[in-house]
Every structure is written in structure tokens, then in C-alpha cells.
């Protein structure tokens, strides 16, 4: 078998998340259907993560297998883009080692969350507008607290099937881009609903309802009920997934 990584992006507004499910159209389903049309047989794909309904990806990675080497990957990407809805775009398809895995081999993933306090008729579906003022300086003082912990049960969706709630966060902070504030977070893995729960809790800090020490206590409680309400999904974007370089160094004959 020959394995390939698909690099793609999508606007998640019309999709019920990434993963195939019986009650709505998903990104994974859309791509699998397009691949099956082009290659004339079912082609399962495995994504680097499982974004929730309404969440976007500026960069998602997925892998698929095919019996024969695909000679013109650029042409395959072009044909996929012709079949896929306007909400999904394939950037490129690259060969990888046969044992490379889009999900389990990822070194890190990076998300961005967009917040504004100013009404804008052009970005209201893509940025979370919050009334009133937020203390972003206090929110940034709370962010380094995340580096002191690995158990983020307080920010995890309840009753998931994961074996551990441990994650290593490498980067977290708010930066201003014009009228929009952007929260960037990078980690080796993320729990279900984790970024939105962290953002929602940091917003409580920004509103003055939670101190930096209080933010620490939320993490240490390992109790989802102690954290803030999850921020809405439409302002969340997966923006990067990184892998070891050796995954792209194909063995002779592959």
C-alpha cells in the first residue's frame, strides 16, 4: 500500500464537525465521497483531529492508502477541488512512509480563537463578539499557568473515550490584530472541547470574575464544573499540525 497525506482547509459553518456521523454532513464524509468518485472505490481517510460542529480549519491533515503509486498528485488535488464543496479546499497531497499516521504521529497542533468587542458586519460569523471591555493583560498573565500542568480534566468534555486527560501545552497567549484579539495555543494533543473551555475560562479572567490564582485553582480542581462556559465554536480555527521530517523520507521502492 502507498500512503498519502492530504493537506486541506475548510469553513466548518455548514458541517457537523470533521468525523463521519449519521445525523449530518461532515468534512470527512465529503472528502471520502469525492475520493471514491475519482478512484472508483471506497477510500477511508484518517484525520489529524476531530474538530467539532462549526469549527474551522485553516490547515487539517488526513491520510489515505492506495494500492498503486499515484503519479500526478497535483492533478488529483485539482480534481478533488472540483468535486468538493466551496467550503473545503485541498492544498496539496504528498507521499509519506507506509506507517505514517495523520493523528498519532502529529508532534503538535495549533489552534487560534478570535474575539472582538467591536461590532463588524463582515466577520460576525467568524469572530466571537463580546459586549463590554475585557482585560487582556490579565488574561495573558493567566496563560503561563497552563504550562505548569499536564492534567486538563477541568477543560475536557465529560464522558469521552480518551484514556488520559494529560496534554503538554507549548504556547498560549493573546495578541491584538487590528480590532480583533487572537488567542493562540499549541500543544501535543487536545481534549474534546478543550480550547473552547480554556477560552471561556480566560474570558472570566478578562471580565474580572476570576483571578489568575482562581484560574490555577480551576485547573487543579480537575472538575469541568469549575471552569467557564465554553466559547462558541464558530470563532475557533485549527491552523497547524506538525510532523517529524522522517515521515516524508520514503524508503526506496515505496
JSON list of C-alpha atoms in Angstrom, two decimals:
[
{"chain": "A", "resi": 1, "resn": "UNK", "atom": "CA", "xyz": [0.00, 0.00, 0.00]},
{"chain": "A", "resi": 2, "resn": "UNK", "atom": "CA", "xyz": [1.03, 3.58, -0.67]},
{"chain": "A", "resi": 3, "resn": "UNK", "atom": "CA", "xyz": [0.11, 6.18, 1.94]},
{"chain": "A", "resi": 4, "resn": "UNK", "atom": "CA", "xyz": [-0.55, 9.86, 1.30]},
{"chain": "A", "resi": 5, "resn": "UNK", "atom": "CA", "xyz": [-1.15, 12.93, 3.44]},
{"chain": "A", "resi": 6, "resn": "UNK", "atom": "CA", "xyz": [-3.83, 15.39, 2.29]},
{"chain": "A", "resi": 7, "resn": "UNK", "atom": "CA", "xyz": [-3.33, 18.98, 3.42]},
{"chain": "A", "resi": 8, "resn": "UNK", "atom": "CA", "xyz": [-6.63, 20.86, 3.38]},
{"chain": "A", "resi": 9, "resn": "UNK", "atom": "CA", "xyz": [-8.69, 23.64, 4.91]},
{"chain": "A", "resi": 10, "resn": "UNK", "atom": "CA", "xyz": [-12.40, 24.18, 5.48]},
{"chain": "A", "resi": 11, "resn": "UNK", "atom": "CA", "xyz": [-15.04, 26.56, 6.72]},
{"chain": "A", "resi": 12, "resn": "UNK", "atom": "CA", "xyz": [-16.89, 24.49, 9.29]},
{"chain": "A", "resi": 13, "resn": "UNK", "atom": "CA", "xyz": [-20.12, 26.50, 9.40]},
{"chain": "A", "resi": 14, "resn": "UNK", "atom": "CA", "xyz": [-22.21, 24.03, 7.38]},
{"chain": "A", "resi": 15, "resn": "UNK", "atom": "CA", "xyz": [-20.63, 20.85, 8.71]},
{"chain": "A", "resi": 16, "resn": "UNK", "atom": "CA", "xyz": [-21.39, 18.72, 11.76]},
{"chain": "A", "resi": 17, "resn": "UNK", "atom": "CA", "xyz": [-17.69, 18.55, 12.55]},
{"chain": "A", "resi": 18, "resn": "UNK", "atom": "CA", "xyz": [-14.91, 16.51, 10.98]},
{"chain": "A", "resi": 19, "resn": "UNK", "atom": "CA", "xyz": [-15.80, 12.92, 11.85]},
{"chain": "A", "resi": 20, "resn": "UNK", "atom": "CA", "xyz": [-18.44, 10.92, 9.97]},
{"chain": "A", "resi": 21, "resn": "UNK", "atom": "CA", "xyz": [-21.71, 10.62, 11.87]},
{"chain": "A", "resi": 22, "resn": "UNK", "atom": "CA", "xyz": [-25.24, 9.52, 10.99]},
{"chain": "A", "resi": 23, "resn": "UNK", "atom": "CA", "xyz": [-27.10, 12.76, 11.62]},
{"chain": "A", "resi": 24, "resn": "UNK", "atom": "CA", "xyz": [-25.39, 15.30, 9.38]},
{"chain": "A", "resi": 25, "resn": "UNK", "atom": "CA", "xyz": [-22.83, 16.08, 6.69]},
{"chain": "A", "resi": 26, "resn": "UNK", "atom": "CA", "xyz": [-19.21, 16.14, 7.87]},
{"chain": "A", "resi": 27, "resn": "UNK", "atom": "CA", "xyz": [-15.90, 17.15, 6.32]},
{"chain": "A", "resi": 28, "resn": "UNK", "atom": "CA", "xyz": [-14.54, 13.60, 6.41]},
{"chain": "A", "resi": 29, "resn": "UNK", "atom": "CA", "xyz": [-17.63, 12.28, 4.63]},
{"chain": "A", "resi": 30, "resn": "UNK", "atom": "CA", "xyz": [-17.38, 14.92, 1.91]},
{"chain": "A", "resi": 31, "resn": "UNK", "atom": "CA", "xyz": [-13.73, 14.11, 1.17]},
{"chain": "A", "resi": 32, "resn": "UNK", "atom": "CA", "xyz": [-14.27, 10.34, 1.22]},
{"chain": "A", "resi": 33, "resn": "UNK", "atom": "CA", "xyz": [-17.16, 10.66, -1.23]},
{"chain": "A", "resi": 34, "resn": "UNK", "atom": "CA", "xyz": [-15.04, 12.78, -3.58]},
{"chain": "A", "resi": 35, "resn": "UNK", "atom": "CA", "xyz": [-12.12, 10.34, -3.42]},
{"chain": "A", "resi": 36, "resn": "UNK", "atom": "CA", "xyz": [-14.46, 7.39, -4.06]},
{"chain": "A", "resi": 37, "resn": "UNK", "atom": "CA", "xyz": [-15.84, 9.15, -7.14]},
{"chain": "A", "resi": 38, "resn": "UNK", "atom": "CA", "xyz": [-12.38, 9.79, -8.56]},
{"chain": "A", "resi": 39, "resn": "UNK", "atom": "CA", "xyz": [-10.74, 6.49, -7.63]},
{"chain": "A", "resi": 40, "resn": "UNK", "atom": "CA", "xyz": [-13.89, 4.40, -8.17]},
{"chain": "A", "resi": 41, "resn": "UNK", "atom": "CA", "xyz": [-13.87, 2.58, -4.87]},
{"chain": "A", "resi": 42, "resn": "UNK", "atom": "CA", "xyz": [-14.26, 3.49, -1.18]},
{"chain": "A", "resi": 43, "resn": "UNK", "atom": "CA", "xyz": [-11.22, 5.31, 0.21]},
{"chain": "A", "resi": 44, "resn": "UNK", "atom": "CA", "xyz": [-11.31, 5.78, 4.01]},
{"chain": "A", "resi": 45, "resn": "UNK", "atom": "CA", "xyz": [-9.33, 8.73, 5.40]},
{"chain": "A", "resi": 46, "resn": "UNK", "atom": "CA", "xyz": [-8.00, 9.41, 8.89]},
{"chain": "A", "resi": 47, "resn": "UNK", "atom": "CA", "xyz": [-7.75, 12.99, 10.14]},
{"chain": "A", "resi": 48, "resn": "UNK", "atom": "CA", "xyz": [-5.23, 14.57, 12.46]},
{"chain": "A", "resi": 49, "resn": "UNK", "atom": "CA", "xyz": [-8.06, 15.52, 14.82]},
{"chain": "A", "resi": 50, "resn": "UNK", "atom": "CA", "xyz": [-11.81, 15.75, 15.25]},
{"chain": "A", "resi": 51, "resn": "UNK", "atom": "CA", "xyz": [-12.99, 19.33, 15.07]},
{"chain": "A", "resi": 52, "resn": "UNK", "atom": "CA", "xyz": [-16.48, 19.92, 16.45]},
{"chain": "A", "resi": 53, "resn": "UNK", "atom": "CA", "xyz": [-19.51, 21.23, 14.58]},
{"chain": "A", "resi": 54, "resn": "UNK", "atom": "CA", "xyz": [-18.95, 24.74, 13.26]},
{"chain": "A", "resi": 55, "resn": "UNK", "atom": "CA", "xyz": [-15.20, 24.76, 13.97]},
{"chain": "A", "resi": 56, "resn": "UNK", "atom": "CA", "xyz": [-12.92, 25.72, 11.07]},
{"chain": "A", "resi": 57, "resn": "UNK", "atom": "CA", "xyz": [-9.53, 24.53, 9.88]},
{"chain": "A", "resi": 58, "resn": "UNK", "atom": "CA", "xyz": [-7.06, 26.67, 8.02]},
{"chain": "A", "resi": 59, "resn": "UNK", "atom": "CA", "xyz": [-4.90, 23.55, 7.99]},
{"chain": "A", "resi": 60, "resn": "UNK", "atom": "CA", "xyz": [-6.04, 19.98, 8.60]},
{"chain": "A", "resi": 61, "resn": "UNK", "atom": "CA", "xyz": [-4.10, 16.86, 7.63]},
{"chain": "A", "resi": 62, "resn": "UNK", "atom": "CA", "xyz": [-5.56, 13.45, 6.79]},
{"chain": "A", "resi": 63, "resn": "UNK", "atom": "CA", "xyz": [-4.10, 10.26, 5.36]},
{"chain": "A", "resi": 64, "resn": "UNK", "atom": "CA", "xyz": [-5.36, 7.62, 2.94]},
{"chain": "A", "resi": 65, "resn": "UNK", "atom": "CA", "xyz": [-3.97, 4.49, 1.29]},
{"chain": "A", "resi": 66, "resn": "UNK", "atom": "CA", "xyz": [-3.96, 3.43, -2.34]},
{"chain": "A", "resi": 67, "resn": "UNK", "atom": "CA", "xyz": [-2.75, 0.22, -3.95]},
{"chain": "A", "resi": 68, "resn": "UNK", "atom": "CA", "xyz": [-0.71, 1.78, -6.74]},
{"chain": "A", "resi": 69, "resn": "UNK", "atom": "CA", "xyz": [1.59, 4.81, -6.67]},
{"chain": "A", "resi": 70, "resn": "UNK", "atom": "CA", "xyz": [-0.29, 7.95, -7.78]},
{"chain": "A", "resi": 71, "resn": "UNK", "atom": "CA", "xyz": [1.80, 9.59, -10.48]},
{"chain": "A", "resi": 72, "resn": "UNK", "atom": "CA", "xyz": [0.29, 13.09, -10.56]},
{"chain": "A", "resi": 73, "resn": "UNK", "atom": "CA", "xyz": [-0.72, 14.16, -7.05]},
{"chain": "A", "resi": 74, "resn": "UNK", "atom": "CA", "xyz": [-1.18, 17.80, -8.09]},
{"chain": "A", "resi": 75, "resn": "UNK", "atom": "CA", "xyz": [-3.75, 16.72, -10.67]},
{"chain": "A", "resi": 76, "resn": "UNK", "atom": "CA", "xyz": [-5.56, 14.57, -8.10]},
{"chain": "A", "resi": 77, "resn": "UNK", "atom": "CA", "xyz": [-5.73, 17.55, -5.74]},
{"chain": "A", "resi": 78, "resn": "UNK", "atom": "CA", "xyz": [-7.10, 19.71, -8.56]},
{"chain": "A", "resi": 79, "resn": "UNK", "atom": "CA", "xyz": [-9.79, 17.15, -9.42]},
{"chain": "A", "resi": 80, "resn": "UNK", "atom": "CA", "xyz": [-10.75, 16.83, -5.75]},
{"chain": "A", "resi": 81, "resn": "UNK", "atom": "CA", "xyz": [-11.21, 20.58, -5.52]},
{"chain": "A", "resi": 82, "resn": "UNK", "atom": "CA", "xyz": [-13.55, 20.47, -8.50]},
{"chain": "A", "resi": 83, "resn": "UNK", "atom": "CA", "xyz": [-15.75, 17.91, -6.75]},
{"chain": "A", "resi": 84, "resn": "UNK", "atom": "CA", "xyz": [-15.62, 19.23, -3.21]},
{"chain": "A", "resi": 85, "resn": "UNK", "atom": "CA", "xyz": [-17.99, 21.97, -2.00]},
{"chain": "A", "resi": 86, "resn": "UNK", "atom": "CA", "xyz": [-16.70, 25.53, -1.86]},
{"chain": "A", "resi": 87, "resn": "UNK", "atom": "CA", "xyz": [-16.31, 25.19, 1.93]},
{"chain": "A", "resi": 88, "resn": "UNK", "atom": "CA", "xyz": [-13.43, 22.68, 1.56]},
{"chain": "A", "resi": 89, "resn": "UNK", "atom": "CA", "xyz": [-10.13, 23.21, -0.24]},
{"chain": "A", "resi": 90, "resn": "UNK", "atom": "CA", "xyz": [-7.34, 20.68, -0.80]},
{"chain": "A", "resi": 91, "resn": "UNK", "atom": "CA", "xyz": [-3.95, 22.40, -0.77]},
{"chain": "A", "resi": 92, "resn": "UNK", "atom": "CA", "xyz": [-1.69, 19.50, -1.66]},
{"chain": "A", "resi": 93, "resn": "UNK", "atom": "CA", "xyz": [-1.27, 15.73, -1.44]},
{"chain": "A", "resi": 94, "resn": "UNK", "atom": "CA", "xyz": [2.13, 14.30, -0.51]},
{"chain": "A", "resi": 95, "resn": "UNK", "atom": "CA", "xyz": [3.52, 10.75, -0.24]},
{"chain": "A", "resi": 96, "resn": "UNK", "atom": "CA", "xyz": [4.61, 9.58, 3.19]},
{"chain": "A", "resi": 97, "resn": "UNK", "atom": "CA", "xyz": [6.02, 6.44, 4.73]},
{"chain": "A", "resi": 98, "resn": "UNK", "atom": "CA", "xyz": [3.60, 3.49, 4.75]},
{"chain": "A", "resi": 99, "resn": "UNK", "atom": "CA", "xyz": [3.39, 3.57, 8.56]},
{"chain": "A", "resi": 100, "resn": "UNK", "atom": "CA", "xyz": [2.86, 7.34, 8.86]},
{"chain": "A", "resi": 101, "resn": "UNK", "atom": "CA", "xyz": [-0.31, 8.28, 10.76]},
{"chain": "A", "resi": 102, "resn": "UNK", "atom": "CA", "xyz": [-2.01, 11.67, 10.45]},
{"chain": "A", "resi": 103, "resn": "UNK", "atom": "CA", "xyz": [-3.33, 11.55, 14.01]},
{"chain": "A", "resi": 104, "resn": "UNK", "atom": "CA", "xyz": [-0.89, 9.57, 16.11]},
{"chain": "A", "resi": 105, "resn": "UNK", "atom": "CA", "xyz": [2.34, 10.88, 14.55]},
{"chain": "A", "resi": 106, "resn": "UNK", "atom": "CA", "xyz": [1.48, 14.56, 14.94]},
{"chain": "A", "resi": 107, "resn": "UNK", "atom": "CA", "xyz": [4.05, 16.34, 17.14]},
{"chain": "A", "resi": 108, "resn": "UNK", "atom": "CA", "xyz": [1.88, 19.38, 17.79]},
{"chain": "A", "resi": 109, "resn": "UNK", "atom": "CA", "xyz": [-1.35, 21.07, 16.85]},
{"chain": "A", "resi": 110, "resn": "UNK", "atom": "CA", "xyz": [-2.06, 24.80, 16.94]},
{"chain": "A", "resi": 111, "resn": "UNK", "atom": "CA", "xyz": [-5.43, 26.49, 17.31]},
{"chain": "A", "resi": 112, "resn": "UNK", "atom": "CA", "xyz": [-6.45, 30.14, 17.15]},
{"chain": "A", "resi": 113, "resn": "UNK", "atom": "CA", "xyz": [-9.55, 31.71, 18.67]},
{"chain": "A", "resi": 114, "resn": "UNK", "atom": "CA", "xyz": [-10.81, 35.13, 17.54]},
{"chain": "A", "resi": 115, "resn": "UNK", "atom": "CA", "xyz": [-12.56, 37.61, 19.83]},
{"chain": "A", "resi": 116, "resn": "UNK", "atom": "CA", "xyz": [-13.69, 41.21, 19.36]},
{"chain": "A", "resi": 117, "resn": "UNK", "atom": "CA", "xyz": [-15.59, 43.80, 21.38]},
{"chain": "A", "resi": 118, "resn": "UNK", "atom": "CA", "xyz": [-16.48, 45.83, 18.29]},
{"chain": "A", "resi": 119, "resn": "UNK", "atom": "CA", "xyz": [-19.46, 45.16, 16.03]},
{"chain": "A", "resi": 120, "resn": "UNK", "atom": "CA", "xyz": [-18.40, 44.27, 12.48]},
{"chain": "A", "resi": 121, "resn": "UNK", "atom": "CA", "xyz": [-20.92, 43.35, 9.77]},
{"chain": "A", "resi": 122, "resn": "UNK", "atom": "CA", "xyz": [-18.30, 41.37, 7.83]},
{"chain": "A", "resi": 123, "resn": "UNK", "atom": "CA", "xyz": [-16.85, 38.98, 10.41]},
{"chain": "A", "resi": 124, "resn": "UNK", "atom": "CA", "xyz": [-19.74, 38.28, 12.78]},
{"chain": "A", "resi": 125, "resn": "UNK", "atom": "CA", "xyz": [-19.89, 34.61, 11.69]},
{"chain": "A", "resi": 126, "resn": "UNK", "atom": "CA", "xyz": [-16.16, 34.06, 12.13]},
{"chain": "A", "resi": 127, "resn": "UNK", "atom": "CA", "xyz": [-15.24, 36.09, 15.24]},
{"chain": "A", "resi": 128, "resn": "UNK", "atom": "CA", "xyz": [-16.81, 35.97, 18.71]},
{"chain": "A", "resi": 129, "resn": "UNK", "atom": "CA", "xyz": [-18.19, 39.42, 19.61]},
{"chain": "A", "resi": 130, "resn": "UNK", "atom": "CA", "xyz": [-18.30, 40.08, 23.33]},
{"chain": "A", "resi": 131, "resn": "UNK", "atom": "CA", "xyz": [-20.06, 43.12, 24.81]},
{"chain": "A", "resi": 132, "resn": "UNK", "atom": "CA", "xyz": [-18.16, 45.33, 27.21]},
{"chain": "A", "resi": 133, "resn": "UNK", "atom": "CA", "xyz": [-14.46, 45.50, 27.92]},
{"chain": "A", "resi": 134, "resn": "UNK", "atom": "CA", "xyz": [-12.01, 42.69, 28.56]},
{"chain": "A", "resi": 135, "resn": "UNK", "atom": "CA", "xyz": [-8.72, 42.90, 30.45]},
{"chain": "A", "resi": 136, "resn": "UNK", "atom": "CA", "xyz": [-6.44, 41.13, 28.00]},
{"chain": "A", "resi": 137, "resn": "UNK", "atom": "CA", "xyz": [-3.40, 41.94, 30.13]},
{"chain": "A", "resi": 138, "resn": "UNK", "atom": "CA", "xyz": [-4.90, 39.88, 32.97]},
{"chain": "A", "resi": 139, "resn": "UNK", "atom": "CA", "xyz": [-5.80, 37.13, 30.53]},
{"chain": "A", "resi": 140, "resn": "UNK", "atom": "CA", "xyz": [-2.22, 37.00, 29.30]},
{"chain": "A", "resi": 141, "resn": "UNK", "atom": "CA", "xyz": [-0.97, 36.81, 32.89]},
{"chain": "A", "resi": 142, "resn": "UNK", "atom": "CA", "xyz": [-3.15, 33.73, 33.37]},
{"chain": "A", "resi": 143, "resn": "UNK", "atom": "CA", "xyz": [-1.91, 31.94, 30.24]},
{"chain": "A", "resi": 144, "resn": "UNK", "atom": "CA", "xyz": [1.52, 30.85, 31.62]},
{"chain": "A", "resi": 145, "resn": "UNK", "atom": "CA", "xyz": [-0.31, 28.95, 34.37]},
{"chain": "A", "resi": 146, "resn": "UNK", "atom": "CA", "xyz": [-1.23, 26.41, 31.68]},
{"chain": "A", "resi": 147, "resn": "UNK", "atom": "CA", "xyz": [2.43, 25.46, 31.29]},
{"chain": "A", "resi": 148, "resn": "UNK", "atom": "CA", "xyz": [2.60, 24.24, 34.91]},
{"chain": "A", "resi": 149, "resn": "UNK", "atom": "CA", "xyz": [0.13, 21.39, 34.40]},
{"chain": "A", "resi": 150, "resn": "UNK", "atom": "CA", "xyz": [-0.48, 18.37, 32.19]},
{"chain": "A", "resi": 151, "resn": "UNK", "atom": "CA", "xyz": [-3.87, 17.18, 33.50]},
{"chain": "A", "resi": 152, "resn": "UNK", "atom": "CA", "xyz": [-6.60, 19.30, 31.94]},
{"chain": "A", "resi": 153, "resn": "UNK", "atom": "CA", "xyz": [-9.68, 17.41, 33.10]},
{"chain": "A", "resi": 154, "resn": "UNK", "atom": "CA", "xyz": [-11.28, 20.75, 34.02]},
{"chain": "A", "resi": 155, "resn": "UNK", "atom": "CA", "xyz": [-11.29, 21.73, 30.33]},
{"chain": "A", "resi": 156, "resn": "UNK", "atom": "CA", "xyz": [-12.39, 18.40, 28.87]},
{"chain": "A", "resi": 157, "resn": "UNK", "atom": "CA", "xyz": [-15.82, 17.44, 27.63]},
{"chain": "A", "resi": 158, "resn": "UNK", "atom": "CA", "xyz": [-17.37, 14.92, 30.00]},
{"chain": "A", "resi": 159, "resn": "UNK", "atom": "CA", "xyz": [-17.77, 11.20, 29.22]},
{"chain": "A", "resi": 160, "resn": "UNK", "atom": "CA", "xyz": [-15.27, 10.96, 26.37]},
{"chain": "A", "resi": 161, "resn": "UNK", "atom": "CA", "xyz": [-13.47, 7.75, 25.42]},
{"chain": "A", "resi": 162, "resn": "UNK", "atom": "CA", "xyz": [-9.90, 9.02, 25.89]},
{"chain": "A", "resi": 163, "resn": "UNK", "atom": "CA", "xyz": [-7.57, 7.09, 28.21]},
{"chain": "A", "resi": 164, "resn": "UNK", "atom": "CA", "xyz": [-5.89, 10.16, 29.68]},
{"chain": "A", "resi": 165, "resn": "UNK", "atom": "CA", "xyz": [-6.58, 13.88, 30.04]},
{"chain": "A", "resi": 166, "resn": "UNK", "atom": "CA", "xyz": [-2.87, 14.72, 30.01]},
{"chain": "A", "resi": 167, "resn": "UNK", "atom": "CA", "xyz": [-1.60, 17.22, 27.45]},
{"chain": "A", "resi": 168, "resn": "UNK", "atom": "CA", "xyz": [1.56, 19.31, 27.18]},
{"chain": "A", "resi": 169, "resn": "UNK", "atom": "CA", "xyz": [0.89, 22.91, 26.22]},
{"chain": "A", "resi": 170, "resn": "UNK", "atom": "CA", "xyz": [3.81, 24.61, 24.48]},
{"chain": "A", "resi": 171, "resn": "UNK", "atom": "CA", "xyz": [2.34, 28.03, 23.72]},
{"chain": "A", "resi": 172, "resn": "UNK", "atom": "CA", "xyz": [-0.62, 30.09, 24.89]},
{"chain": "A", "resi": 173, "resn": "UNK", "atom": "CA", "xyz": [-1.32, 33.81, 24.67]},
{"chain": "A", "resi": 174, "resn": "UNK", "atom": "CA", "xyz": [-3.41, 36.68, 23.31]},
{"chain": "A", "resi": 175, "resn": "UNK", "atom": "CA", "xyz": [-2.29, 39.11, 20.62]},
{"chain": "A", "resi": 176, "resn": "UNK", "atom": "CA", "xyz": [-4.12, 42.02, 19.03]},
{"chain": "A", "resi": 177, "resn": "UNK", "atom": "CA", "xyz": [-4.68, 42.15, 15.28]},
{"chain": "A", "resi": 178, "resn": "UNK", "atom": "CA", "xyz": [-6.48, 45.38, 14.49]},
{"chain": "A", "resi": 179, "resn": "UNK", "atom": "CA", "xyz": [-9.89, 45.27, 16.22]},
{"chain": "A", "resi": 180, "resn": "UNK", "atom": "CA", "xyz": [-9.59, 41.54, 16.88]},
{"chain": "A", "resi": 181, "resn": "UNK", "atom": "CA", "xyz": [-7.82, 39.72, 19.70]},
{"chain": "A", "resi": 182, "resn": "UNK", "atom": "CA", "xyz": [-6.40, 36.31, 18.81]},
{"chain": "A", "resi": 183, "resn": "UNK", "atom": "CA", "xyz": [-5.73, 33.53, 21.29]},
{"chain": "A", "resi": 184, "resn": "UNK", "atom": "CA", "xyz": [-3.08, 31.10, 20.04]},
{"chain": "A", "resi": 185, "resn": "UNK", "atom": "CA", "xyz": [-2.50, 27.76, 21.75]},
{"chain": "A", "resi": 186, "resn": "UNK", "atom": "CA", "xyz": [-0.17, 24.93, 20.77]},
{"chain": "A", "resi": 187, "resn": "UNK", "atom": "CA", "xyz": [0.04, 21.51, 22.42]},
{"chain": "A", "resi": 188, "resn": "UNK", "atom": "CA", "xyz": [0.99, 17.93, 21.70]},
{"chain": "A", "resi": 189, "resn": "UNK", "atom": "CA", "xyz": [-2.70, 16.97, 21.83]},
{"chain": "A", "resi": 190, "resn": "UNK", "atom": "CA", "xyz": [-6.05, 18.47, 22.77]},
{"chain": "A", "resi": 191, "resn": "UNK", "atom": "CA", "xyz": [-9.07, 17.05, 24.58]},
{"chain": "A", "resi": 192, "resn": "UNK", "atom": "CA", "xyz": [-12.60, 17.36, 23.28]},
{"chain": "A", "resi": 193, "resn": "UNK", "atom": "CA", "xyz": [-13.82, 20.93, 23.75]},
{"chain": "A", "resi": 194, "resn": "UNK", "atom": "CA", "xyz": [-10.54, 21.85, 25.47]},
{"chain": "A", "resi": 195, "resn": "UNK", "atom": "CA", "xyz": [-9.65, 25.06, 23.62]},
{"chain": "A", "resi": 196, "resn": "UNK", "atom": "CA", "xyz": [-13.16, 26.46, 23.83]},
{"chain": "A", "resi": 197, "resn": "UNK", "atom": "CA", "xyz": [-13.30, 25.69, 27.57]},
{"chain": "A", "resi": 198, "resn": "UNK", "atom": "CA", "xyz": [-9.92, 27.37, 28.15]},
{"chain": "A", "resi": 199, "resn": "UNK", "atom": "CA", "xyz": [-11.04, 30.44, 26.19]},
{"chain": "A", "resi": 200, "resn": "UNK", "atom": "CA", "xyz": [-14.31, 30.59, 28.10]},
{"chain": "A", "resi": 201, "resn": "UNK", "atom": "CA", "xyz": [-12.46, 30.46, 31.42]},
{"chain": "A", "resi": 202, "resn": "UNK", "atom": "CA", "xyz": [-9.90, 33.06, 30.35]},
{"chain": "A", "resi": 203, "resn": "UNK", "atom": "CA", "xyz": [-12.78, 35.35, 29.41]},
{"chain": "A", "resi": 204, "resn": "UNK", "atom": "CA", "xyz": [-13.92, 35.12, 33.03]},
{"chain": "A", "resi": 205, "resn": "UNK", "atom": "CA", "xyz": [-10.47, 36.42, 33.96]},
{"chain": "A", "resi": 206, "resn": "UNK", "atom": "CA", "xyz": [-10.87, 39.21, 31.40]},
{"chain": "A", "resi": 207, "resn": "UNK", "atom": "CA", "xyz": [-14.22, 40.19, 32.90]},
{"chain": "A", "resi": 208, "resn": "UNK", "atom": "CA", "xyz": [-12.71, 40.38, 36.37]},
{"chain": "A", "resi": 209, "resn": "UNK", "atom": "CA", "xyz": [-14.78, 37.46, 37.65]},
{"chain": "A", "resi": 210, "resn": "UNK", "atom": "CA", "xyz": [-11.75, 35.19, 38.09]},
{"chain": "A", "resi": 211, "resn": "UNK", "atom": "CA", "xyz": [-8.21, 35.95, 39.28]},
{"chain": "A", "resi": 212, "resn": "UNK", "atom": "CA", "xyz": [-5.03, 34.37, 37.98]},
{"chain": "A", "resi": 213, "resn": "UNK", "atom": "CA", "xyz": [-4.87, 32.29, 41.18]},
{"chain": "A", "resi": 214, "resn": "UNK", "atom": "CA", "xyz": [-8.50, 31.38, 40.62]},
{"chain": "A", "resi": 215, "resn": "UNK", "atom": "CA", "xyz": [-7.61, 30.19, 37.12]},
{"chain": "A", "resi": 216, "resn": "UNK", "atom": "CA", "xyz": [-4.94, 27.97, 38.64]},
{"chain": "A", "resi": 217, "resn": "UNK", "atom": "CA", "xyz": [-7.44, 26.57, 41.12]},
{"chain": "A", "resi": 218, "resn": "UNK", "atom": "CA", "xyz": [-9.81, 25.70, 38.27]},
{"chain": "A", "resi": 219, "resn": "UNK", "atom": "CA", "xyz": [-7.11, 23.56, 36.66]},
{"chain": "A", "resi": 220, "resn": "UNK", "atom": "CA", "xyz": [-6.12, 21.92, 39.94]},
{"chain": "A", "resi": 221, "resn": "UNK", "atom": "CA", "xyz": [-9.76, 21.05, 40.72]},
{"chain": "A", "resi": 222, "resn": "UNK", "atom": "CA", "xyz": [-9.90, 18.64, 37.74]},
{"chain": "A", "resi": 223, "resn": "UNK", "atom": "CA", "xyz": [-13.61, 19.40, 37.57]},
{"chain": "A", "resi": 224, "resn": "UNK", "atom": "CA", "xyz": [-15.30, 20.64, 34.39]},
{"chain": "A", "resi": 225, "resn": "UNK", "atom": "CA", "xyz": [-17.96, 22.31, 36.53]},
{"chain": "A", "resi": 226, "resn": "UNK", "atom": "CA", "xyz": [-15.36, 24.73, 37.95]},
{"chain": "A", "resi": 227, "resn": "UNK", "atom": "CA", "xyz": [-14.34, 26.09, 34.53]},
{"chain": "A", "resi": 228, "resn": "UNK", "atom": "CA", "xyz": [-16.12, 28.71, 32.48]},
{"chain": "A", "resi": 229, "resn": "UNK", "atom": "CA", "xyz": [-18.73, 28.17, 29.79]},
{"chain": "A", "resi": 230, "resn": "UNK", "atom": "CA", "xyz": [-17.23, 27.00, 26.50]},
{"chain": "A", "resi": 231, "resn": "UNK", "atom": "CA", "xyz": [-16.77, 29.74, 23.92]},
{"chain": "A", "resi": 232, "resn": "UNK", "atom": "CA", "xyz": [-18.75, 29.16, 20.70]},
{"chain": "A", "resi": 233, "resn": "UNK", "atom": "CA", "xyz": [-17.17, 27.02, 18.01]},
{"chain": "A", "resi": 234, "resn": "UNK", "atom": "CA", "xyz": [-17.54, 29.38, 15.04]},
{"chain": "A", "resi": 235, "resn": "UNK", "atom": "CA", "xyz": [-14.56, 31.52, 16.11]},
{"chain": "A", "resi": 236, "resn": "UNK", "atom": "CA", "xyz": [-12.16, 28.57, 16.57]},
{"chain": "A", "resi": 237, "resn": "UNK", "atom": "CA", "xyz": [-9.66, 27.53, 13.90]},
{"chain": "A", "resi": 238, "resn": "UNK", "atom": "CA", "xyz": [-7.18, 24.67, 13.64]},
{"chain": "A", "resi": 239, "resn": "UNK", "atom": "CA", "xyz": [-4.24, 26.39, 11.96]},
{"chain": "A", "resi": 240, "resn": "UNK", "atom": "CA", "xyz": [-1.30, 23.98, 12.02]},
{"chain": "A", "resi": 241, "resn": "UNK", "atom": "CA", "xyz": [-0.32, 20.34, 12.50]},
{"chain": "A", "resi": 242, "resn": "UNK", "atom": "CA", "xyz": [3.36, 19.36, 12.58]},
{"chain": "A", "resi": 243, "resn": "UNK", "atom": "CA", "xyz": [5.08, 16.02, 11.99]},
{"chain": "A", "resi": 244, "resn": "UNK", "atom": "CA", "xyz": [8.59, 14.54, 12.19]},
{"chain": "A", "resi": 245, "resn": "UNK", "atom": "CA", "xyz": [10.52, 15.03, 8.97]},
{"chain": "A", "resi": 246, "resn": "UNK", "atom": "CA", "xyz": [11.29, 11.32, 8.71]},
{"chain": "A", "resi": 247, "resn": "UNK", "atom": "CA", "xyz": [7.66, 10.58, 7.85]},
{"chain": "A", "resi": 248, "resn": "UNK", "atom": "CA", "xyz": [8.24, 12.20, 4.47]},
{"chain": "A", "resi": 249, "resn": "UNK", "atom": "CA", "xyz": [11.51, 10.35, 3.73]},
{"chain": "A", "resi": 250, "resn": "UNK", "atom": "CA", "xyz": [10.19, 7.43, 1.72]},
{"chain": "A", "resi": 251, "resn": "UNK", "atom": "CA", "xyz": [12.05, 4.13, 1.69]},
{"chain": "A", "resi": 252, "resn": "UNK", "atom": "CA", "xyz": [13.46, 3.01, -1.66]},
{"chain": "A", "resi": 253, "resn": "UNK", "atom": "CA", "xyz": [10.81, 1.19, -3.64]},
{"chain": "A", "resi": 254, "resn": "UNK", "atom": "CA", "xyz": [7.83, 2.75, -1.85]}
]
